[in-house]
C-alpha positions as CSV (number, residue, x, y, z in Angstrom):
1,M,31.1,32.2,107.8
2,A,32.1,29.9,105.0
3,A,31.1,31.0,101.5
4,E,28.1,29.1,100.1
5,R,28.9,26.6,97.4
6,R,26.3,24.9,95.4
7,L,26.1,21.7,93.4
8,L,24.1,22.7,90.4
9,P,21.6,20.4,88.8
10,R,22.4,17.9,86.1
11,R,21.1,18.6,82.6
12,A,21.1,16.6,79.4
13,G,23.6,17.8,76.9
14,A,23.3,18.3,73.1
15,D,25.4,15.2,72.5
16,G,23.3,13.2,74.9
17,A,25.7,13.5,77.7
18,E,24.5,14.1,81.2
19,R,26.1,17.2,82.6
20,A,27.0,17.1,86.3
21,R,28.6,20.3,87.5
22,P,31.5,19.7,89.9
23,R,31.3,21.5,93.2
24,R,33.3,24.7,92.7
25,P,32.6,28.5,92.8
26,D,29.7,29.2,90.5
27,A,30.6,30.5,87.1
28,R,28.3,33.2,85.7
29,P,28.1,35.0,82.4
30,V,29.5,38.5,82.7
31,D,26.6,40.9,81.9
32,G,27.8,43.4,79.4
33,D,28.6,43.7,75.8
34,P,31.2,42.8,73.3
35,G,34.6,44.5,73.1
36,L,35.4,45.9,69.7
37,G,39.1,45.1,69.4
38,A,39.9,48.0,67.1
39,D,41.3,51.5,66.9
40,R,37.9,52.7,67.8
41,R,36.7,50.7,70.8
42,P,33.2,50.8,72.3
43,D,32.1,51.5,75.9
44,D,29.6,49.8,78.2
45,A,26.3,48.3,77.1
46,R,22.9,49.6,78.0
47,R,19.7,47.5,78.0
48,R,16.6,49.4,76.9
49,V,13.1,48.5,75.8
50,H,12.4,49.5,72.2
51,P,9.1,51.3,71.7
52,G,8.1,48.7,69.1
53,G,8.2,46.0,71.8
54,G,11.5,44.4,71.0
55,R,14.7,44.7,73.1
56,R,17.4,47.1,71.9
57,R,21.0,46.3,72.8
58,S,23.5,49.1,72.8
59,V,26.9,47.4,72.3
60,R,30.0,49.4,73.2
61,A,32.7,46.8,73.1
62,G,33.3,44.1,70.4
63,L,35.9,42.1,68.6
64,R,36.3,42.3,64.8
65,L,38.0,39.2,63.6
66,R,37.9,39.7,59.9
67,D,39.2,42.6,57.8
68,D,36.3,42.4,55.4
69,A,34.0,45.0,54.0
70,E,31.0,43.5,55.8
71,G,32.2,44.4,59.2
72,H,31.6,41.2,61.2
73,V,31.9,41.6,65.0
74,V,32.1,38.7,67.4
75,T,30.7,38.9,70.9
76,N,29.0,36.7,73.5
77,N,25.6,35.1,73.0
78,H,24.3,36.3,76.4
79,V,25.1,39.9,75.3
80,V,22.9,40.1,72.3
81,A,20.3,37.3,72.8
82,P,17.8,39.7,74.5
83,A,17.6,41.6,71.2
84,D,16.8,38.4,69.2
85,T,13.1,39.1,69.2
86,D,10.5,40.7,66.9
87,G,11.4,44.3,66.8
88,G,14.7,43.8,68.6
89,E,17.6,46.0,67.6
90,V,21.3,46.1,68.1
91,Q,23.5,49.1,67.9
92,V,27.3,49.4,68.3
93,A,28.4,52.5,70.2
94,M,31.9,53.7,69.3
95,S,34.3,55.5,71.6
96,D,33.6,58.8,69.8
97,G,29.9,58.5,70.7
98,S,28.7,57.5,67.3
99,M,26.1,54.7,67.1
100,I,26.2,52.1,64.3
101,P,23.2,49.9,63.7
102,A,24.1,46.2,63.4
103,T,22.4,43.0,62.3
104,L,22.5,39.8,64.4
105,V,24.0,37.2,62.0
106,G,23.7,34.3,64.3
107,R,24.3,33.1,67.9
108,D,25.3,29.9,69.6
109,P,24.2,29.5,73.2
110,E,26.2,26.3,73.6
111,T,29.5,28.1,73.2
112,D,28.3,31.6,74.1
113,V,29.4,33.0,70.8
114,A,27.5,35.4,68.6
115,V,28.2,37.4,65.4
116,L,27.0,40.9,64.4
117,K,27.3,42.6,61.1
118,L,27.7,46.4,61.1
119,D,25.4,48.2,58.7
120,T,28.2,50.8,58.1
121,V,31.9,50.0,58.5
122,P,34.1,52.9,59.6
123,E,37.3,53.2,57.5
124,D,39.4,53.4,60.7
125,L,37.9,50.3,62.3
126,T,41.0,48.0,62.3
127,P,40.9,44.4,63.6
128,L,43.3,43.3,66.3
129,P,45.9,40.6,65.3
130,I,44.9,37.1,66.1
131,G,47.1,34.9,68.3
132,A,46.9,31.3,69.3
133,S,45.7,30.0,72.7
134,D,47.6,26.8,72.0
135,D,50.9,28.8,72.5
136,L,49.9,30.0,76.0
137,F,51.5,28.7,79.1
138,V,50.3,29.0,82.7
139,G,51.9,32.2,84.1
140,D,51.9,34.1,80.8
141,P,50.8,37.7,81.0
142,V,47.4,38.6,79.5
143,M,45.2,41.7,79.3
144,A,41.4,41.9,79.3
145,L,39.8,44.8,77.3
146,G,36.3,46.0,77.9
147,N,34.0,48.3,79.7
148,P,33.5,47.0,83.2
149,L,30.6,48.6,85.1
150,G,30.2,51.2,82.4
151,L,33.8,52.4,82.6
152,A,34.7,52.8,78.9
153,D,38.0,51.6,77.4
154,T,39.2,49.8,80.5
155,V,42.1,47.3,80.5
156,T,43.0,44.9,83.3
157,T,46.1,42.8,83.5
158,G,46.9,39.4,85.0
159,I,48.3,36.1,84.1
160,V,47.0,32.8,82.6
161,S,45.9,31.0,85.7
162,A,45.0,27.7,84.0
163,L,44.4,26.3,80.6
164,N,41.7,23.8,79.4
165,R,39.5,24.7,82.4
166,P,36.0,23.2,81.9
167,V,33.4,25.9,82.6
168,S,29.6,25.3,82.6
169,T,27.2,28.3,82.8
170,E,23.5,28.9,82.1
171,N,22.8,31.0,79.0
172,I,20.0,32.4,76.9
173,G,18.5,30.0,74.4
174,D,15.2,30.7,72.6
175,V,14.2,34.1,73.9
176,S,10.6,33.8,72.8
177,E,10.3,30.5,74.8
178,Q,12.4,31.9,77.7
179,E,14.6,28.9,77.2
180,V,17.7,28.4,79.4
181,A,20.6,26.9,77.5
182,M,23.8,25.4,78.9
183,T,27.2,26.7,77.8
184,I,30.2,24.4,78.2
185,T,33.6,25.6,77.1
186,N,37.2,24.6,77.5
187,A,38.3,27.9,78.8
188,I,41.3,30.0,79.6
189,Q,41.3,31.0,83.3
190,T,42.8,34.3,84.2
191,D,43.1,36.5,87.3
192,A,42.8,39.7,85.1
193,A,39.7,41.3,86.5
194,I,36.6,40.4,84.5
195,N,33.5,42.2,85.5
196,P,30.0,43.0,84.1
197,G,30.8,44.9,80.9
198,N,33.8,42.8,79.9
199,S,31.6,40.2,78.1
200,G,32.8,39.6,74.5
201,G,35.8,41.8,74.9
202,P,39.2,40.4,73.8
203,L,41.8,38.7,76.0
204,V,45.2,39.5,74.5
205,N,48.7,38.1,75.1
206,G,51.9,40.1,75.7
207,N,52.2,40.8,72.0
208,G,48.7,42.3,71.8
209,E,47.3,39.3,69.9
210,V,43.8,38.1,70.7
211,V,43.9,34.7,72.4
212,G,40.4,34.6,73.9
213,I,37.0,36.2,74.3
214,N,36.0,37.2,77.9
215,S,32.8,35.4,78.8
216,S,32.3,34.6,82.4
217,A,33.6,34.8,86.0
218,A,33.4,32.8,89.1
219,T,31.3,33.9,92.1
220,L,31.4,32.6,95.7
221,S,27.6,32.4,96.1
222,D,24.3,32.6,94.2
223,P,24.7,35.8,92.0
224,T,20.9,36.4,92.5
225,S,21.3,36.5,96.3
226,S,21.6,39.7,98.3
227,E,24.7,38.2,99.9
228,A,26.4,37.6,96.6
229,Q,29.9,39.0,96.3
230,S,30.0,41.6,93.5
231,G,33.0,42.3,91.3
232,S,35.9,40.2,90.3
233,I,37.3,37.6,92.7
234,G,40.3,37.0,90.4
235,I,38.8,34.0,88.6
236,G,37.7,34.9,85.1
237,F,37.2,32.8,82.0
238,A,37.7,33.4,78.3
239,I,36.6,31.3,75.3
240,T,39.7,30.3,73.3
241,I,40.1,32.2,70.1
242,E,40.3,29.0,68.1
243,Q,36.8,27.9,69.3
244,A,35.4,31.4,68.9
245,T,36.6,31.7,65.3
246,T,35.4,28.2,64.4
247,I,31.9,29.0,65.7
248,A,31.9,32.5,64.2
249,D,32.9,31.2,60.8
250,Q,30.0,28.8,60.8
251,L,27.6,31.5,61.9
252,I,28.8,33.8,59.1
253,E,28.5,31.0,56.5
254,T,25.2,29.4,57.5
255,G,23.7,31.3,60.4
256,E,24.0,28.3,62.7
257,A,26.7,26.4,64.5
258,K,27.4,22.7,64.8
259,H,29.6,21.1,67.4
260,P,31.9,18.0,67.6
261,L,29.9,15.0,68.6
262,L,31.2,11.8,70.4
263,G,27.8,10.2,71.1
264,V,27.8,8.9,74.6
265,T,25.7,9.5,77.7
266,M,27.9,9.7,80.9
267,V,27.9,10.5,84.5
268,N,30.6,11.7,86.9
269,S,32.5,8.8,88.3
270,S,35.8,7.6,89.8
271,V,38.0,4.6,89.0
272,S,41.0,2.9,90.5
273,V,44.0,1.7,88.4
274,D,47.2,0.3,89.9
275,G,46.1,1.4,93.4
276,I,45.4,5.0,92.4
277,T,41.8,6.4,92.4
278,R,41.0,9.3,90.2
279,G,37.9,11.1,88.7
280,S,36.5,9.9,85.4
281,A,33.4,10.1,83.2
282,R,31.6,6.8,83.1
283,V,29.7,5.8,79.9
284,T,26.1,4.8,80.6
285,A,25.0,4.5,77.0
286,V,26.5,4.6,73.5
287,E,24.3,6.1,70.7
288,N,24.1,3.9,67.6
289,G,25.7,5.4,64.4
290,T,27.9,7.8,66.2
291,P,31.7,8.2,66.4
292,A,31.6,6.5,69.8
293,A,29.9,3.4,68.5
294,T,32.3,3.2,65.6
295,A,35.3,3.6,67.9
296,G,34.1,0.8,70.1
297,F,33.0,2.6,73.3
298,Q,31.1,0.4,75.7
299,E,28.8,0.9,78.6
300,D,30.7,1.3,81.9
301,D,33.9,2.4,80.2
302,E,35.6,4.9,82.5
303,I,37.0,7.8,80.3
304,I,40.1,9.3,82.0
305,A,41.8,11.2,79.2
306,V,41.3,12.9,75.8
307,G,44.7,13.0,74.1
308,D,47.1,14.2,76.8
309,E,44.4,16.0,78.8
310,P,43.0,14.2,81.9
311,V,39.3,13.8,82.3
312,N,37.8,13.9,85.8
313,S,34.2,14.7,85.2
314,G,31.4,14.7,82.6
315,V,31.7,18.4,82.1
316,N,35.4,18.1,81.7
317,L,34.9,15.5,78.9
318,Q,32.3,17.6,77.1
319,A,34.5,20.7,77.2
320,L,37.4,18.7,75.7
321,V,35.2,17.1,73.0
322,R,33.8,20.5,72.0
323,S,37.2,22.0,71.7
324,S,38.5,19.1,69.5
325,T,38.9,19.3,65.8
326,P,36.3,17.2,63.8
327,D,37.4,14.8,61.1
328,E,40.7,14.2,62.8
329,P,41.4,11.2,65.0
330,V,41.0,11.9,68.7
331,E,42.4,9.4,71.2
332,F,40.4,8.6,74.3
333,T,41.9,6.7,77.2
334,V,39.4,4.4,79.0
335,V,39.5,2.0,81.8
336,R,37.7,-1.2,81.0
337,G,37.8,-4.3,83.2
338,G,40.5,-2.7,85.3
339,Q,42.9,-2.1,82.4
340,E,43.6,1.0,80.4
341,E,42.8,1.0,76.7
342,T,43.0,3.7,74.0
343,L,40.1,4.2,71.6
344,S,40.4,6.5,68.5
345,A,37.3,8.3,67.3
346,M,36.7,10.6,64.4
347,L,34.3,13.3,65.8
348,E,31.5,14.6,63.7
349,L,29.8,18.0,63.6
350,R,26.2,17.9,64.5
């Protein structure tokens, strides 16, 4: 019997763009907790109800990006969001069994990044070196660190299967309102096994440098179904370290994150140029006063590339925009009236 594949519903994006998920194996956040990329690494995460009514999250894996006295730890939003309630608590459990209380500095459901601050910073808690996902090539070896299914200090190896992979998942927004947020990232795809418990753990290159943060994995069917396939199917995703650190820096500085904005509403489409038909993102509206309006975008423009990266869907475009650097010119290739044109936009953080 063929595996069930679903076309998930369209949702309005933060930049006014309609999100239409392409038909592909469903991506789901990996339930678990952050991986502390340090000499003392944590285990699996346990979800418990705190007597005071708030949710307590016990974090046994995380990634320390800064060698500072404040002990900031980066993880996934979906890992710690349940504790973002009145009376909620977060603790980081170290590999030696010690538990360190932590404060939630901020979280960003749209990129699935969150930052914790350890109340006490152990002297031997050493950050892992930071690499660059921009230096990766398809086929490069990588290793995922974490605590899959509660198995502490587990590493799995594989290769970079794809780069700039647009991934859309549901995430936890406002906990008190039971809000469902949408996460869209321009991810690293890997066949290194990523299972529940790997969330927030580092993805490292062959030099042991962090190039991504494990965040989600593909499934062949509805993960809530009794027929859902459990465990890794060899398609896992990691947020690039560049995007993770950009969001983390904002959360540390202000407690909230802003994202690059283009300012168009779009739908999945296709367009033919010189006898070749390809996927695209068709502009249905341009918001006044946005970078898109300034750059000269028009209704019915078919966007087919951002820089050198092809665009074949609305989610693809959103992922590329979110991973772009604001306040620097970004070139968009559009098809207008059957002819290709290049528009240059200076994206804004909003």
